[in-house]
Structures are given as structure tokens and as C-alpha cells.
Amino acid sequence: MTPLNRSLLVNVLDQDEEKQTAFYLPDDVVTSNKPFEVVEVVDVSSESKFADKLNVGDKIVVEGHMLRKISVLGETATLIEDNYVLAKM
């Protein structure tokens, strides 16, 4: 999957075990108890303001509740918009 429209394709690091919830959450919502997550950059959209600042493998801090898990055509990916990138490790 290639990110477009200012999105970053990421892998979530140190993700907690899934918890069962008492209500329905859409499949594309990544639940996180943490307000911030450390993720590893897999790919960056050429339209992103970070296209020339982030490299594959970089660790960044993002707002945990803004991560989007997307499953299409048998492929699952986690994306975040560049507005929610807070820091580079």
C-alpha cells in the first residue's frame, strides 16, 4: 500500500494487547490507552510536509487516537495524517 494525500504508512511499536470493549468500534479505529504512540515509518506520501524529512525506519511520536487501521484486498496497513506527527525520535 502506498500512502497518499499527506499520509504516512507506519508500524505501531509496543502495542498493548487488544481489550474487549463494551461497545462497537469501527474496524478502522486503532484503540489506544496512550495519548501518544511511537511508530516506525514504513512510507511517506510525496504530498506530505515530511516527505524530505522522514526516512523508512525512523521512529516518530504520534497522537495515538488518530492512527487508522485499514484493511483492503487482504492487506492491512496503519496510516496517520502528517498533522498528527509530534516528534522524531
Coordinates of N, CA and C in Angstrom, one line a residue:
M1 N 0.9 -1.2 0.0 CA 0.0 0.0 0.0 C 0.9 1.2 0.0
T2 N 0.6 2.2 -0.8 CA 1.3 3.4 -0.9 C 0.5 4.6 -0.3
P3 N 1.0 5.3 0.7 CA 0.2 6.4 1.3 C 0.1 7.6 0.3
L4 N -1.0 8.2 0.3 CA -1.3 9.4 -0.5 C -1.9 10.5 0.4
N5 N -2.0 11.7 -0.2 CA -2.8 12.8 0.5 C -2.2 13.1 1.9
R6 N -0.9 13.3 2.0 CA -0.3 13.7 3.2 C -0.3 12.6 4.3
S7 N -0.5 11.4 4.0 CA -0.5 10.3 5.0 C 0.9 9.6 5.1
L8 N 1.1 9.0 6.2 CA 2.3 8.2 6.5 C 1.8 6.8 6.8
L9 N 2.5 5.8 6.2 CA 2.3 4.4 6.4 C 3.2 4.0 7.5
V10 N 2.7 3.4 8.6 CA 3.5 3.2 9.8 C 3.3 1.8 10.4
N11 N 4.2 1.4 11.2 CA 4.0 0.2 12.1 C 4.0 0.7 13.5
V12 N 3.0 0.3 14.3 CA 2.9 0.6 15.7 C 3.8 -0.2 16.5
L13 N 4.6 0.4 17.3 CA 5.6 -0.3 18.2 C 5.0 -0.5 19.6
D14 N 5.3 -1.6 20.2 CA 5.0 -1.8 21.6 C 3.5 -1.7 21.8
Q15 N 2.7 -2.3 21.0 CA 1.2 -2.1 21.1 C 0.7 -3.1 22.2
D16 N -0.2 -2.5 23.0 CA -0.8 -3.3 24.1 C -1.7 -4.4 23.5
E17 N -2.0 -5.4 24.4 CA -2.9 -6.4 23.9 C -4.3 -5.8 23.7
E18 N -5.0 -6.4 22.8 CA -6.4 -6.0 22.5 C -7.2 -6.2 23.7
K19 N -8.1 -5.2 23.9 CA -9.0 -5.3 25.0 C -10.4 -5.4 24.4
Q20 N -11.3 -6.2 25.1 CA -12.6 -6.3 24.6 C -13.4 -5.0 25.1
T21 N -14.2 -4.5 24.3 CA -14.9 -3.3 24.6 C -16.4 -3.6 24.8
A22 N -17.1 -2.7 25.6 CA -18.5 -2.9 25.8 C -19.4 -2.3 24.8
F23 N -18.7 -1.7 23.7 CA -19.5 -1.1 22.7 C -18.7 -1.3 21.4
Y24 N -19.4 -1.0 20.3 CA -18.9 -1.3 18.9 C -17.9 -0.1 18.5
L25 N -16.8 -0.5 18.0 CA -15.9 0.4 17.4 C -15.7 0.0 15.9
P26 N -15.6 1.0 15.0 CA -15.4 0.7 13.6 C -14.0 0.0 13.5
D27 N -13.9 -0.9 12.5 CA -12.7 -1.7 12.3 C -11.5 -0.8 12.0
D28 N -11.7 0.4 11.4 CA -10.5 1.2 11.1 C -10.0 2.0 12.3
V29 N -10.6 1.9 13.5 CA -10.1 2.6 14.6 C -9.1 1.8 15.4
V30 N -8.0 2.3 15.7 CA -6.9 1.7 16.5 C -7.1 2.2 17.9
T31 N -7.6 1.3 18.8 CA -7.8 1.7 20.2 C -6.5 1.8 20.9
S32 N -6.3 2.8 21.6 CA -5.1 3.1 22.4 C -5.4 3.7 23.7
N33 N -4.8 3.2 24.8 CA -5.0 3.8 26.1 C -4.0 5.0 26.2
K34 N -3.0 5.0 25.4 CA -2.0 6.0 25.4 C -2.3 7.2 24.5
P35 N -2.2 8.4 25.0 CA -2.4 9.5 24.2 C -1.4 9.7 23.0
F36 N -0.2 9.1 23.3 CA 0.8 9.1 22.3 C 1.4 7.7 22.0
E37 N 1.8 7.5 20.8 CA 2.3 6.2 20.4 C 3.7 6.4 19.6
V38 N 4.6 5.5 19.8 CA 5.8 5.5 19.0 C 5.6 4.6 17.8
V39 N 5.8 5.0 16.6 CA 5.6 4.2 15.4 C 6.8 4.3 14.6
E40 N 7.0 3.3 13.7 CA 8.1 3.3 12.8 C 7.5 3.6 11.4
V41 N 8.2 4.5 10.7 CA 7.8 4.9 9.4 C 8.1 3.8 8.4
V42 N 7.1 3.5 7.6 CA 7.2 2.5 6.5 C 7.3 3.2 5.2
D43 N 6.5 4.2 5.0 CA 6.5 5.0 3.7 C 5.8 6.3 4.0
V44 N 6.2 7.4 3.2 CA 5.6 8.7 3.4 C 5.1 9.2 2.1
S45 N 3.9 9.7 2.1 CA 3.3 10.3 0.8 C 4.2 11.4 0.3
S46 N 4.4 11.5 -1.0 CA 5.2 12.6 -1.6 C 4.5 13.9 -1.4
E47 N 3.2 13.9 -1.0 CA 2.5 15.2 -0.7 C 2.7 15.6 0.7
S48 N 3.2 14.8 1.6 CA 3.4 15.1 3.0 C 4.5 16.2 3.2
K49 N 4.3 17.0 4.2 CA 5.3 18.0 4.5 C 6.6 17.3 5.1
F50 N 6.5 16.0 5.4 CA 7.6 15.3 5.9 C 8.3 14.4 4.8
A51 N 7.9 14.6 3.6 CA 8.4 13.7 2.5 C 10.0 13.8 2.4
D52 N 10.6 14.9 2.7 CA 12.0 15.0 2.6 C 12.7 15.0 4.0
K53 N 11.9 14.8 5.1 CA 12.4 14.9 6.4 C 12.4 13.5 7.1
L54 N 11.6 12.6 6.7 CA 11.5 11.3 7.3 C 11.9 10.2 6.4
N55 N 12.6 9.2 6.9 CA 13.0 8.1 6.1 C 12.4 6.8 6.7
V56 N 12.4 5.8 5.8 CA 11.9 4.5 6.3 C 12.7 4.0 7.5
G57 N 12.0 3.6 8.5 CA 12.7 3.1 9.7 C 12.8 4.1 10.8
D58 N 12.5 5.4 10.5 CA 12.5 6.4 11.5 C 11.4 6.2 12.5
K59 N 11.7 6.5 13.8 CA 10.7 6.3 14.9 C 10.2 7.7 15.1
I60 N 8.8 7.8 15.2 CA 8.2 9.1 15.4 C 7.1 9.0 16.5
V61 N 6.8 10.1 17.1 CA 5.7 10.1 18.1 C 4.5 10.7 17.5
V62 N 3.4 10.0 17.6 CA 2.1 10.5 17.0 C 1.0 10.4 18.1
E63 N -0.1 11.1 17.8 CA -1.3 11.1 18.6 C -1.9 9.7 18.4
G64 N -2.0 8.9 19.5 CA -2.4 7.5 19.4 C -3.8 7.3 18.9
H65 N -4.7 8.2 19.2 CA -6.1 8.1 18.8 C -6.4 8.4 17.4
M66 N -5.4 8.9 16.7 CA -5.5 9.3 15.3 C -5.0 8.3 14.3
L67 N -4.4 7.2 14.8 CA -4.0 6.1 13.9 C -5.2 5.4 13.3
R68 N -5.1 5.1 12.0 CA -6.2 4.5 11.2 C -5.7 3.1 10.7
K69 N -6.4 2.1 11.1 CA -6.0 0.7 10.6 C -7.0 0.5 9.4
I70 N -6.4 0.1 8.3 CA -7.1 0.0 7.0 C -6.9 -1.4 6.5
S71 N -8.0 -2.2 6.2 CA -7.9 -3.5 5.6 C -8.6 -3.5 4.3
V72 N -7.9 -3.7 3.2 CA -8.5 -3.8 1.9 C -7.7 -4.9 1.1
L73 N -8.5 -5.6 0.3 CA -7.9 -6.6 -0.6 C -6.9 -7.5 0.1
G74 N -7.2 -7.9 1.3 CA -6.4 -8.9 2.0 C -5.1 -8.2 2.6
E75 N -5.0 -6.9 2.5 CA -3.8 -6.2 3.1 C -4.2 -5.3 4.2
T76 N -3.5 -5.3 5.3 CA -3.8 -4.4 6.4 C -2.6 -3.4 6.6
A77 N -3.0 -2.2 6.8 CA -2.0 -1.1 7.0 C -2.4 -0.2 8.0
T78 N -1.5 0.5 8.7 CA -1.8 1.6 9.6 C -1.3 2.9 9.1
L79 N -2.2 3.9 9.0 CA -1.9 5.2 8.4 C -2.1 6.3 9.5
I80 N -1.4 7.4 9.3 CA -1.7 8.6 10.1 C -1.4 9.8 9.2
E81 N -2.2 10.8 9.4 CA -2.0 12.0 8.6 C -0.8 12.8 9.2
D82 N -0.1 13.5 8.4 CA 1.1 14.2 8.9 C 0.8 15.3 10.0
N83 N -0.5 15.7 10.1 CA -0.8 16.7 11.1 C -0.6 16.2 12.5
Y84 N -0.7 14.9 12.6 CA -0.7 14.2 14.0 C 0.7 13.7 14.3
V85 N 1.7 14.1 13.6 CA 3.1 13.7 13.9 C 3.6 14.8 14.9
L86 N 4.1 14.4 16.0 CA 4.6 15.3 17.0 C 6.1 15.5 17.2
A87 N 6.8 14.4 17.0 CA 8.2 14.4 17.2 C 8.9 13.2 16.5
K88 N 10.2 13.4 16.3 CA 11.0 12.3 15.7 C 12.0 11.9 16.8
M89 N 12.1 10.6 16.9 CA 13.0 10.0 18.0 C 14.4 10.0 17.5

